Short mmCIF file of C-alpha atoms and ligand atoms in Angstrom, two decimals:
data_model
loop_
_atom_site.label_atom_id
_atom_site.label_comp_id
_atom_site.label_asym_id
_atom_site.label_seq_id
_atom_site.Cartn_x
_atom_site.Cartn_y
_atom_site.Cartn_z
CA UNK A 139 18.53 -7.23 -32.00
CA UNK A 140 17.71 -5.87 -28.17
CA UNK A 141 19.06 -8.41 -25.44
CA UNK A 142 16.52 -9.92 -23.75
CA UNK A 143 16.30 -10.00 -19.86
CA UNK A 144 16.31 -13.19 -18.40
CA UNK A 145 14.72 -13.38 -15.17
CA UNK A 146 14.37 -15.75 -12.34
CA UNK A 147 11.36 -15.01 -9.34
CA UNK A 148 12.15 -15.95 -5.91
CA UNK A 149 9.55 -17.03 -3.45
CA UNK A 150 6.59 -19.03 -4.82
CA UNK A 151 4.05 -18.74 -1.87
CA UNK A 152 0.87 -16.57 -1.92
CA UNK A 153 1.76 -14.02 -4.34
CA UNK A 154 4.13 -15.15 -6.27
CA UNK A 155 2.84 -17.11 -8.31
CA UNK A 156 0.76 -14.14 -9.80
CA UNK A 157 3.72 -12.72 -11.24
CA UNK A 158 5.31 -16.17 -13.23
CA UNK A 159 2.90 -16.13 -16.44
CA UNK A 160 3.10 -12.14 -16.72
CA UNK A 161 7.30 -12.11 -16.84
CA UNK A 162 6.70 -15.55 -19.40
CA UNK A 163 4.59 -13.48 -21.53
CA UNK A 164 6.40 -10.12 -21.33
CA UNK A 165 8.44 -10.27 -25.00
CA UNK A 166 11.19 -8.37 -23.42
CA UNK A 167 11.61 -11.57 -21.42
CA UNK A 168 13.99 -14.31 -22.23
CA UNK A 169 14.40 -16.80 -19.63
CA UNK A 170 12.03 -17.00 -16.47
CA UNK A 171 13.64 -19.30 -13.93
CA UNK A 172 11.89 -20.18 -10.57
CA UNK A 173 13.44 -20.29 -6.99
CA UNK A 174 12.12 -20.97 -3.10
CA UNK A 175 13.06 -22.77 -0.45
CA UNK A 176 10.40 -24.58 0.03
CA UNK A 177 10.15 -27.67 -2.16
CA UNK A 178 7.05 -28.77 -2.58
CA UNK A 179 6.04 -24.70 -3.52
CA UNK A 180 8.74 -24.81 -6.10
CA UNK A 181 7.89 -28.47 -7.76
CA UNK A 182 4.09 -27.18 -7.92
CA UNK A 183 5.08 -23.66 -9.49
CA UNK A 184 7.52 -25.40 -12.16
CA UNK A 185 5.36 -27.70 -13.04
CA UNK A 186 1.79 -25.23 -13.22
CA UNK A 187 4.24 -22.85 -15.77
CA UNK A 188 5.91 -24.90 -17.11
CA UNK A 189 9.52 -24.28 -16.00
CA UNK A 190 12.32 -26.38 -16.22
CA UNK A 191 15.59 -23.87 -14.29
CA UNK A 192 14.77 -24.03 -10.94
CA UNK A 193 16.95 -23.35 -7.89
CA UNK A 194 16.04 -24.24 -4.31
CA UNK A 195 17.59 -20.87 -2.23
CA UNK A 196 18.26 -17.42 -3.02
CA UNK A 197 22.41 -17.95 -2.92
CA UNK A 198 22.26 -20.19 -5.61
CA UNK A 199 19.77 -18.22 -8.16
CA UNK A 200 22.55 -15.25 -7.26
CA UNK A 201 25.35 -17.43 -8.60
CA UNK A 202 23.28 -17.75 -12.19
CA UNK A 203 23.97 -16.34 -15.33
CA UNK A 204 20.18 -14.32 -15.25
CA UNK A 205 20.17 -10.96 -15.71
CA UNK A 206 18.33 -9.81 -13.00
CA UNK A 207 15.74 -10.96 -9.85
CA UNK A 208 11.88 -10.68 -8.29
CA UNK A 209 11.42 -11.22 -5.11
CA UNK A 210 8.15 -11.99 -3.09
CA UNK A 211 9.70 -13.63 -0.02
CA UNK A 212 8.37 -12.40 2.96
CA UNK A 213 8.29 -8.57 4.29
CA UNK A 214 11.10 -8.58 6.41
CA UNK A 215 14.05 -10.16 4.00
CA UNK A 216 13.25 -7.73 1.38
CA UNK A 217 16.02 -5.56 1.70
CA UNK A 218 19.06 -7.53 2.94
CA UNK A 219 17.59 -9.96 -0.14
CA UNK A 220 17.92 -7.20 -2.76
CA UNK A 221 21.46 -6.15 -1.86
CA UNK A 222 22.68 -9.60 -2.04
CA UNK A 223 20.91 -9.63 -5.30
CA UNK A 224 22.54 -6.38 -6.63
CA UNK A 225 25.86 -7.07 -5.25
CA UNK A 226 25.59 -10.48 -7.50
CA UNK A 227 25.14 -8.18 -10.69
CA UNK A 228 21.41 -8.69 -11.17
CA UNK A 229 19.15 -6.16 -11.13
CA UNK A 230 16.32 -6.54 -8.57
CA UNK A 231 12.54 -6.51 -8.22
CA UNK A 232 11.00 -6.28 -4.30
CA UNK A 233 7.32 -6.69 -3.28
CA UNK A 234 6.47 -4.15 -0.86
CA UNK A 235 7.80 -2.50 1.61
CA UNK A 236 11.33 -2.00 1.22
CA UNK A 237 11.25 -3.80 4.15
CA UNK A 238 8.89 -4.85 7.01
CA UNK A 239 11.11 -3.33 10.69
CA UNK A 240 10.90 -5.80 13.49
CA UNK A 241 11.51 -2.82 16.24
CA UNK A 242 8.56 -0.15 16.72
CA UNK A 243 10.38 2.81 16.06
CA UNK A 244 10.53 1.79 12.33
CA UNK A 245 14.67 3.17 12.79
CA UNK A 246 15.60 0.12 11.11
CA UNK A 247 13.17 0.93 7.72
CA UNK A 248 15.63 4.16 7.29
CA UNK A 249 18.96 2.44 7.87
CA UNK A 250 18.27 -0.39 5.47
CA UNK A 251 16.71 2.31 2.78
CA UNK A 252 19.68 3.95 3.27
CA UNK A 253 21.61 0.72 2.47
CA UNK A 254 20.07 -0.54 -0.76
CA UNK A 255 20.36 3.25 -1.67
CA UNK A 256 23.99 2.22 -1.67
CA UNK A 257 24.02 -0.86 -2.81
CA UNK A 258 22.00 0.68 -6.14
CA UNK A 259 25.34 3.07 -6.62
CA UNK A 260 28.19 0.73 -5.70
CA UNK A 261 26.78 -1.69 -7.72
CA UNK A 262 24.86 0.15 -10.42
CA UNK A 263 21.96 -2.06 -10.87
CA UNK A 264 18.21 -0.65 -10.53
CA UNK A 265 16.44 -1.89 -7.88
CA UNK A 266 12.72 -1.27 -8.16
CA UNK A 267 9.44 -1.81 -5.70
CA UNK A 268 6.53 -3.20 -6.52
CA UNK A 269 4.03 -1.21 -5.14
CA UNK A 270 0.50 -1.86 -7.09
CA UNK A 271 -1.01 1.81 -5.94
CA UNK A 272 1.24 3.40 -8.26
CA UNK A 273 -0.38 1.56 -11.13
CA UNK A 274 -3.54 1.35 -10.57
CA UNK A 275 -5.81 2.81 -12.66
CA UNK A 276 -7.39 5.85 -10.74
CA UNK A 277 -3.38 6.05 -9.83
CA UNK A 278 -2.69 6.40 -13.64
CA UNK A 279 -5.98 8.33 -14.54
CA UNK A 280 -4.70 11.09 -12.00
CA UNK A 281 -1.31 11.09 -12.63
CA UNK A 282 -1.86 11.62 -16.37
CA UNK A 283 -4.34 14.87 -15.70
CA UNK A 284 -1.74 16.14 -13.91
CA UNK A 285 1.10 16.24 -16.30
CA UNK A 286 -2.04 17.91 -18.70
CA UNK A 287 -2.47 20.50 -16.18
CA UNK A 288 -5.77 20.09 -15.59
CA UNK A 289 -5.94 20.26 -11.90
CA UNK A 290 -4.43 23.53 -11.53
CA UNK A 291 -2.14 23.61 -8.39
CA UNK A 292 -2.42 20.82 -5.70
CA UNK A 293 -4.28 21.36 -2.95
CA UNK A 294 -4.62 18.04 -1.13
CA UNK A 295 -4.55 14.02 -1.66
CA UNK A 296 -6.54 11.76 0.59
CA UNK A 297 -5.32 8.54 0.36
CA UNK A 298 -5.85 5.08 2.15
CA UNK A 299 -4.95 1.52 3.19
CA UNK A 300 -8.30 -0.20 4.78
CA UNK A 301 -7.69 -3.68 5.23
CA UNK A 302 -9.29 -5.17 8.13
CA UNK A 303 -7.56 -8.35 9.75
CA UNK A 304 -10.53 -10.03 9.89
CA UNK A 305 -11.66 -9.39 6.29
CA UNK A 306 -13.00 -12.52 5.47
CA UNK A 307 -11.90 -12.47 2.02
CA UNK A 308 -8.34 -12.39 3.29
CA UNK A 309 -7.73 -12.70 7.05
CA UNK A 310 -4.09 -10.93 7.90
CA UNK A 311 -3.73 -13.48 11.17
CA UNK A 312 -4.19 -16.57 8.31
CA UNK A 313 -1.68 -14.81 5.67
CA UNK A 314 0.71 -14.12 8.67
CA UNK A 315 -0.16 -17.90 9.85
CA UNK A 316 1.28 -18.99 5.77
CA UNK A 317 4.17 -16.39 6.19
CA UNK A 318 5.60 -17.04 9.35
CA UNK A 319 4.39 -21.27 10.24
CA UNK A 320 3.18 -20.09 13.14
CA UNK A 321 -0.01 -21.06 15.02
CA UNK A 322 -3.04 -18.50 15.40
CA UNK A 323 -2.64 -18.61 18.70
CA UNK A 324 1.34 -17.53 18.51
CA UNK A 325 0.64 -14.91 16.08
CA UNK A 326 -1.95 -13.46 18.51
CA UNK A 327 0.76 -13.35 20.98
CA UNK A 328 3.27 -11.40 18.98
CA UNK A 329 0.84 -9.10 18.50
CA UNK A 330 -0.23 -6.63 15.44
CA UNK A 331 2.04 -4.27 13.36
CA UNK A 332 2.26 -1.00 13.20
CA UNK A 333 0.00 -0.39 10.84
CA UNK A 334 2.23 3.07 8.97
CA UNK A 335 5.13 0.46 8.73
CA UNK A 336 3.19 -1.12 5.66
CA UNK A 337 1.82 1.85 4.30
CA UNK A 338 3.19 2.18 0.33
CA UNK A 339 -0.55 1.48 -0.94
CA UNK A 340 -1.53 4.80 0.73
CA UNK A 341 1.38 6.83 0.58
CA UNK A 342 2.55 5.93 -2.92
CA UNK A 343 -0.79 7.54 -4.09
CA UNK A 344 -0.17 11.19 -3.26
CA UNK A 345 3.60 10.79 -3.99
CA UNK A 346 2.98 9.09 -7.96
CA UNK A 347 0.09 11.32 -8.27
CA UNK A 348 1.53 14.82 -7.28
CA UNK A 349 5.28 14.02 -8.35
CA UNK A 350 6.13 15.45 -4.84
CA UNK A 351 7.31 13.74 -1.23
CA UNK A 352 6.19 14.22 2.46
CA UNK A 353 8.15 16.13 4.08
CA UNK A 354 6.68 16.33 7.54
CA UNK A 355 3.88 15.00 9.37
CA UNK A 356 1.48 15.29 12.33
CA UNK A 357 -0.63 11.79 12.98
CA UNK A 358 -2.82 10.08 15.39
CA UNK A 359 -2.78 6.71 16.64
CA UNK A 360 -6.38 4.54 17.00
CA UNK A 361 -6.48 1.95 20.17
CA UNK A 362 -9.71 0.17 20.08
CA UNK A 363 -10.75 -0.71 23.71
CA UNK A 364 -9.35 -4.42 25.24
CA UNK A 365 -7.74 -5.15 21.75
CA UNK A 366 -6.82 -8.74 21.68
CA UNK A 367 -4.30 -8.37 18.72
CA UNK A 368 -3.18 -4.86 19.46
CA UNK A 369 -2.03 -4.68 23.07
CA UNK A 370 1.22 -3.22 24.70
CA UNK A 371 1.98 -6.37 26.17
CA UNK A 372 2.25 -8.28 23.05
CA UNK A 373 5.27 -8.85 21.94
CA UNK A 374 5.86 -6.15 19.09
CA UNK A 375 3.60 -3.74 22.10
CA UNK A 376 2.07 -1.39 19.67
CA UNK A 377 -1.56 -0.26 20.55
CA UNK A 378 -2.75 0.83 17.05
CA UNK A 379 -4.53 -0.62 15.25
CA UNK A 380 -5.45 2.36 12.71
CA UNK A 381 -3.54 5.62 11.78
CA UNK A 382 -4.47 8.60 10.32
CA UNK A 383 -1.80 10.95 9.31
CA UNK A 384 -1.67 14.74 7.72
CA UNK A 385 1.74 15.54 5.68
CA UNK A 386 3.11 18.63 4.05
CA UNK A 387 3.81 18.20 0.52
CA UNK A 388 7.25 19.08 -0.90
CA UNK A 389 4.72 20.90 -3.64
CA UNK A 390 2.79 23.08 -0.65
CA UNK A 391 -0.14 20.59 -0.63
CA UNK A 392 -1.83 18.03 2.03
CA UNK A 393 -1.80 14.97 2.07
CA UNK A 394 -4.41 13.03 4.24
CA UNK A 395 -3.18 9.30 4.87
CA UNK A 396 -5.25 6.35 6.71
CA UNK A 397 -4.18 3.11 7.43
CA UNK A 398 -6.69 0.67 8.65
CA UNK A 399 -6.41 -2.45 10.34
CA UNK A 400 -9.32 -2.34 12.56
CA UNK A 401 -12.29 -1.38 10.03
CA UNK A 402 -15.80 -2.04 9.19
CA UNK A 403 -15.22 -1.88 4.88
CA UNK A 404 -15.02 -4.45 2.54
CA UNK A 405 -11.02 -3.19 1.78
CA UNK A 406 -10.03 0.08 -0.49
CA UNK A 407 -6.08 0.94 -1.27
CA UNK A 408 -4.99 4.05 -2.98
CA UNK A 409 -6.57 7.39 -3.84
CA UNK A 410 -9.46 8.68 -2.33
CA UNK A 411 -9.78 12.59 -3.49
CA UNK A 412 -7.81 14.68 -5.12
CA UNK A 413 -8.35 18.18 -5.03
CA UNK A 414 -6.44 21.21 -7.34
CA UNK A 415 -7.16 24.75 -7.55
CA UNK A 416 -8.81 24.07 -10.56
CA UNK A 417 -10.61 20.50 -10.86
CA UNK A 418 -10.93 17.83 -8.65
CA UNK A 419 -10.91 13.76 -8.68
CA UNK A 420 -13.19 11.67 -6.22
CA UNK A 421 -13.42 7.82 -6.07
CA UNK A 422 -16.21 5.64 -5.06
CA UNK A 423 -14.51 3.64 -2.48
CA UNK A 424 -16.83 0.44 -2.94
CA UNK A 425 -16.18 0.19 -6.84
CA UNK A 426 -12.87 0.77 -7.83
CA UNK A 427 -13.85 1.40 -11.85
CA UNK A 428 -16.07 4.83 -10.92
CA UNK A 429 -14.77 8.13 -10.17
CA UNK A 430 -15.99 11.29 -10.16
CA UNK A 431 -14.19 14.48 -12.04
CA UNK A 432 -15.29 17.48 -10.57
CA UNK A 433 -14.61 21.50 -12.02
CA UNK A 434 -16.09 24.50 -10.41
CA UNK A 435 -19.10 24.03 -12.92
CA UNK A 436 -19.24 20.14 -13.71
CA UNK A 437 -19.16 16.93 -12.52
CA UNK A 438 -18.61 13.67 -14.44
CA UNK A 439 -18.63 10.21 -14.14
CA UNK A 440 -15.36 8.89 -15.38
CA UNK A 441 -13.73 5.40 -15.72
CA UNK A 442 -10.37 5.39 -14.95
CA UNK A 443 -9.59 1.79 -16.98
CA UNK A 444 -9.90 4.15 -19.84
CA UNK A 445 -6.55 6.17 -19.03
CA UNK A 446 -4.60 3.47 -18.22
CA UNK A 447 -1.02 3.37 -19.91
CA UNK A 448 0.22 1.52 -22.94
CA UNK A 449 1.09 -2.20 -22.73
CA UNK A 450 2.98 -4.78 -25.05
CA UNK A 451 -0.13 -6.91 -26.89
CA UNK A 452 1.09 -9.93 -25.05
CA UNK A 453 0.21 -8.32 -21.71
CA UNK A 454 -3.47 -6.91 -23.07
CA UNK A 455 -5.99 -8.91 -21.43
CA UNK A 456 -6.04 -10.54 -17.52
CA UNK A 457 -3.88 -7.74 -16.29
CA UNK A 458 -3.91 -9.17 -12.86
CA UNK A 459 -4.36 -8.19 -9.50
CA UNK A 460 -4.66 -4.69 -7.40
CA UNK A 461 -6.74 -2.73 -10.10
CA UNK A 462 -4.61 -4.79 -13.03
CA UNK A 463 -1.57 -3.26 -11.84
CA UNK A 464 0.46 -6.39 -11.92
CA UNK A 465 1.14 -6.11 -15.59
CA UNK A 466 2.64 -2.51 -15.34
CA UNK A 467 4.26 -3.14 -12.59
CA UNK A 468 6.17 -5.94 -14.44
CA UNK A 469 6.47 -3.89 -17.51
CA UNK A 470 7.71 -0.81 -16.05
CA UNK A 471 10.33 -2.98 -14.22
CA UNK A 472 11.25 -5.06 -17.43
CA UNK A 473 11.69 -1.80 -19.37
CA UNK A 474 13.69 -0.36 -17.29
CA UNK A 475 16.32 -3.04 -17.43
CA UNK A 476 16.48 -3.22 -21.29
CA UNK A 477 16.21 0.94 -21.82
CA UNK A 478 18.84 1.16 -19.00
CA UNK A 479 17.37 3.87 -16.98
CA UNK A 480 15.76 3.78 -13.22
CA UNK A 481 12.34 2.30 -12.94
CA UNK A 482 9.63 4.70 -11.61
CA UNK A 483 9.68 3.19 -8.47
CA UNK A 484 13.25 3.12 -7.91
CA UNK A 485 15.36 2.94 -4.29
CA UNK A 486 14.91 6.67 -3.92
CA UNK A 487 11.41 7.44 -3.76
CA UNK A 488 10.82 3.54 -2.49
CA UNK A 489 11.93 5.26 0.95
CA UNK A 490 9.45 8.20 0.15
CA UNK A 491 6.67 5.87 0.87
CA UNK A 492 7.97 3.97 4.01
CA UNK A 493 9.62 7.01 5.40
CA UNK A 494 6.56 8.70 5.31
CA UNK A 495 4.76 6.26 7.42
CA UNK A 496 8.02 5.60 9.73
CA UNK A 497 7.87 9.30 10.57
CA UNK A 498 4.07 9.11 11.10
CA UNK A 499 3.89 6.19 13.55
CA UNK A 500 6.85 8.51 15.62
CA UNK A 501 4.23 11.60 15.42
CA UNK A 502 1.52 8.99 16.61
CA UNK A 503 3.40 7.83 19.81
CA UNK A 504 3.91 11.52 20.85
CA UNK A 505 0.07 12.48 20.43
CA UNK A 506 0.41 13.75 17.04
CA UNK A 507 3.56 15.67 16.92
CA UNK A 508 4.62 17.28 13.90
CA UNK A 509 7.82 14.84 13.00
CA UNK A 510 10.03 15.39 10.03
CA UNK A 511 10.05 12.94 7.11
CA UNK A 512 13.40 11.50 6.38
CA UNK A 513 14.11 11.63 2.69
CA UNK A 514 17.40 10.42 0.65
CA UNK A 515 16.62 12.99 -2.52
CA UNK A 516 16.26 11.76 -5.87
CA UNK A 517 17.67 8.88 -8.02
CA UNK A 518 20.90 9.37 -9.29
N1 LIG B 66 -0.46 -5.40 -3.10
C1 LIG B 66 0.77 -5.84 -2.89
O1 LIG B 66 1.70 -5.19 -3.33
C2 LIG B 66 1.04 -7.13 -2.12
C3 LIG B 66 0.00 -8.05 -1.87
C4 LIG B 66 0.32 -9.25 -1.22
C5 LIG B 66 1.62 -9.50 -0.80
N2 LIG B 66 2.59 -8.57 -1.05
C6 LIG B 66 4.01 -8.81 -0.63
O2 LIG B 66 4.48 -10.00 -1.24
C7 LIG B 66 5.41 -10.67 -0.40
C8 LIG B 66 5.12 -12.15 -0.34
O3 LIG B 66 3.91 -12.37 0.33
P1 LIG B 66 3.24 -13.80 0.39
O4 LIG B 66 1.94 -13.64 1.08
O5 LIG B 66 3.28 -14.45 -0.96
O6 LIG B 66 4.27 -14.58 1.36
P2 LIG B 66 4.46 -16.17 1.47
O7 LIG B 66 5.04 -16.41 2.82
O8 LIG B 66 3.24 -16.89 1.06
O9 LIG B 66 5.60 -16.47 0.35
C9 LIG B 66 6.96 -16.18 0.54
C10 LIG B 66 7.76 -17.28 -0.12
O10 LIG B 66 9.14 -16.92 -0.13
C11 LIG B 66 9.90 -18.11 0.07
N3 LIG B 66 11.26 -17.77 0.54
C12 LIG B 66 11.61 -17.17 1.69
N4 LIG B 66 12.95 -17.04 1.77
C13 LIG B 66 13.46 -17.55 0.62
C14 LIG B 66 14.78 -17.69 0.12
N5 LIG B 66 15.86 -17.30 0.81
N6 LIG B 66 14.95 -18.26 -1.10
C15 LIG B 66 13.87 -18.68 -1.80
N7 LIG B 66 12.59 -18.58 -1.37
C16 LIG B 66 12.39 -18.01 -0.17
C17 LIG B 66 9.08 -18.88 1.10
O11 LIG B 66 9.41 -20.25 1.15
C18 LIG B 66 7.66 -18.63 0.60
O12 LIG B 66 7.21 -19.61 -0.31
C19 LIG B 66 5.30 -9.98 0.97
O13 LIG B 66 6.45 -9.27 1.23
C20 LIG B 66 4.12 -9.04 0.86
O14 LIG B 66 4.35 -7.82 1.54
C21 LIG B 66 2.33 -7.40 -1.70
#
């Protein structure tokens, strides 16, 4: 009988917890054992699911017998967090982004790609991100006309992040407030982030969709006047609050990327419009379930929901969050583990989708220079 993958998730706070009954109903899944630092988070989450091995820091679920790890910590431990994991023998799950740079010129988001790069070889674990875009269905509905053919050749991918910070349905100062125990009036003062230094729901689009990579890029920055969160004398100093970037595909094609911090829209991640040489996909930004598919002598209404992937039965039903991806995302990850082989979203084209927005930021502070995209090749 197959081995079953026992699996502890680290970091209980606002996301988390989304993930604990999907790995506890995944049948691949032996074990699920819970971990954070924070007490009270971890006595709540054991006791909502159920869970009786907990541990109460990340050095001590590393010294466990499970078989591999899922972390939602915050952005910026992501990667130092999955190396530790991987050099501890587990094989490891990351939220987005690889990891979340604390210096403007995004440098740092390279090196440390570059790093768990390694730390996937030297140790020979999979390490896989969690980005949501990838999954989604419009994601999944593209991606599988594709590999038909049915597009022809790629001509261009619009993609975008909008997620304004004042979105009352989730307010980025409050889930910054959560993440960092800071007051509103502190987080103010640091200031806001670069908004292409978060930028996998947009990027990852293109990049899943067209099964190519950015390889260079010409952006421009967005500084709305007297910004109170994006200033250059806060303390991260970056003045954008929205960027819109062009790439060159490594297939020939565009790829048109926004990221948007500063906007007057209810929220929209992913794929926007997809054009080929021979048919074409548009989405209806303010219902995620409608798209359009377009040829040079129809049009019709499609749903993607109706392309999505195959799941286990036990995962059929509340799918979860960001378009239902939550389920794939832990399915692809699980399956990857047990079949041995990378997951989709493995280290190597994980720093497609923040390298892409690293170089784009760079191309934004020179007024929209074309800037070359880092990239570490393929898995191996
Ligand atoms: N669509 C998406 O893919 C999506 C959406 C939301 C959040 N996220 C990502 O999920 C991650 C978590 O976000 P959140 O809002 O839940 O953050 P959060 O601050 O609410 O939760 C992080 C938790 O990690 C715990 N933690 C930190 N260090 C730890 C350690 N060493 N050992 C054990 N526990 C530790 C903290 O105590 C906290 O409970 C972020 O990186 C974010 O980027 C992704």
């Amino acid at each position: 009988m197959q081995k079953k993958l026992n699996i502890g998730i680290v970091g209980l706070g606002q996301f988390g917890v989304h993930f604990v009954d999907l790995f506890q109903k995944h049948p691949d899944v032996g074990r699920v054992a819970l971990c954070d630092i924070d007490a009270g988070k971890l006595a709540r989450a054991a006791q909502r699911f159920g869970v009786r091995e907990t541990y109460d820091d990340l050095d001590s679920i590393c010294r466990s017998d499970l078989d591999a790890i899922a972390l939602f910590t915050q952005p910026w431990l992501h990667a130092p967090q999955a190396i530790r994991v991987m050099q501890s023998g587990k094989h490891a799950y990351s939220a987005v982004p690889v990891i979340m740079p604390e210096s403007g010129s995004g440098d740092e988001t390279i090196e440390w790609c570059g790093r768990v790069i390694d730390a996937c070889r030297s140790s020979g674990r999979y390490y896989m991100m969690g980005e949501t875009t990838y999954f989604r269905p419009e994601t999944m509905y593209c991606r599988a006309r594709a590999q038909a053919g049915d597009f022809g050749a790629f001509v261009m991918c619009e993609a975008e992040y909008l997620h304004d910070t004042w979105l009352p349905a989730c307010n980025l100062i409050h889930v910054q407030m959560a993440r960092t125990g800071l007051s509103e009036r502190e987080v103010l003062a640091i200031g806001g982030d670069v908004p292409m230094h978060y930028p996998t729901h947009s990027t990852a689009a293109p990049i899943a969709i067209m099964g190519a990579h950015m390889t260079e890029v010409s952006c421009m920055g967005y500084a709305h006047r007297n910004d109170e969160f994006w200033r250059t004398d806060s303390r991260i100093g970056n003045l954008f609050s929205n960027e819109i970037a062009q790439f060159r595909m490594s297939n020939g094609a565009v790829a048109r990327i926004t990221e948007g911090r500063r906007v007057g829209h209810v929220g929209h991640e992913g794929a926007v419009r997809v054009l080929g040489t021979e048919a074409s996909f548009e989405r209806d930004t303010s219902d995620e379930y409608v798209g359009m598919w377009i040829t040079k002598t129809t049009s019709e209404r499609v749903d993607p929901r109706a392309w999505r992937e195959p799941l286990p039965i036990e995962l059929m039903g509340d799918l979860g969050g960001h378009g239902g991806s939550h389920a794939y995302l832990v399915h692809e990850f699980v399956r990857a583990c047990v079949e041995g082989r990378q997951p989709r979203v493995n280290a190597w084209q994980a720093a497609r989708t923040v390298a892409a927005g690293v170089a784009a930021h760079k191309s934004a502070l020179r007024g929209g220079e074309l800037v070359k995209v880092v990239d570490f090749g393929d898995s191996r």
